[in-house]
């Protein structure tokens, strides 16, 4: 196993890695909960209302680590 800079926990790793065959955009995929903006390093919870809105979060909802 190689060590690399990653997300705080396995859950965050899973949910910030968009990997869906059915949807081209993570905002269209109901299985995708978290958006990680790699430019600003902001995390947000995606609101699936048909748009691209999300609620910015400062702490991981699973392990509580400050993001
Ligand atoms: Zn976490
Ligand atoms: Zn999907």
XYZ file of C-alpha atoms and ligand atoms in Angstrom:
69
model
C 0.000 0.000 0.000
C 1.405 3.358 -0.968
C 0.868 6.357 1.238
C -0.453 9.471 -0.451
C -2.045 12.739 0.513
C -5.679 11.867 0.738
C -8.933 12.662 2.383
C -9.441 12.413 6.115
C -11.180 9.067 6.058
C -12.316 6.252 3.854
C -15.842 7.595 3.599
C -14.630 10.971 2.389
C -12.339 9.249 -0.056
C -15.232 7.285 -1.470
C -17.637 10.185 -1.696
C -15.211 12.702 -3.156
C -14.151 10.308 -5.866
C -16.752 10.668 -8.549
C -17.018 7.390 -10.339
C -20.377 6.799 -11.960
C -21.077 5.278 -15.332
C -24.627 6.567 -15.506
C -24.060 10.263 -14.930
C -21.560 12.533 -16.628
C -21.810 15.218 -13.980
C -21.520 14.535 -10.283
C -24.329 16.991 -9.657
C -26.601 14.772 -11.702
C -25.712 11.673 -9.757
C -27.819 11.086 -6.646
C -25.142 8.792 -5.285
C -22.602 11.583 -5.115
C -22.873 13.447 -1.822
C -19.742 15.532 -1.561
C -18.109 17.952 -3.922
C -14.452 18.689 -3.382
C -13.307 21.824 -5.141
C -9.658 21.109 -5.769
C -8.912 24.731 -6.655
C -10.191 26.301 -3.467
C -9.937 23.070 -1.442
C -13.493 23.568 -0.286
C -15.816 20.728 0.493
C -19.561 20.957 0.099
C -22.550 18.710 0.353
C -24.328 18.566 -2.961
C -27.998 19.468 -2.960
C -29.646 17.490 -5.703
C -32.195 20.054 -6.806
C -31.276 19.904 -10.458
C -28.729 22.675 -10.165
C -25.197 22.840 -8.910
C -25.840 24.098 -5.416
C -24.216 22.788 -2.298
C -23.687 23.583 1.341
C -20.110 24.259 2.262
C -18.865 22.141 5.115
C -15.875 22.758 7.342
C -15.805 19.432 9.098
C -16.035 15.925 7.794
C -19.549 14.570 8.446
C -18.135 11.098 9.069
C -15.017 11.487 11.160
C -15.245 15.121 12.274
C -11.854 16.178 10.971
C -11.541 19.852 10.083
C -11.391 20.099 6.322
Zn -13.384 12.145 7.402
Zn -24.832 8.173 -10.841
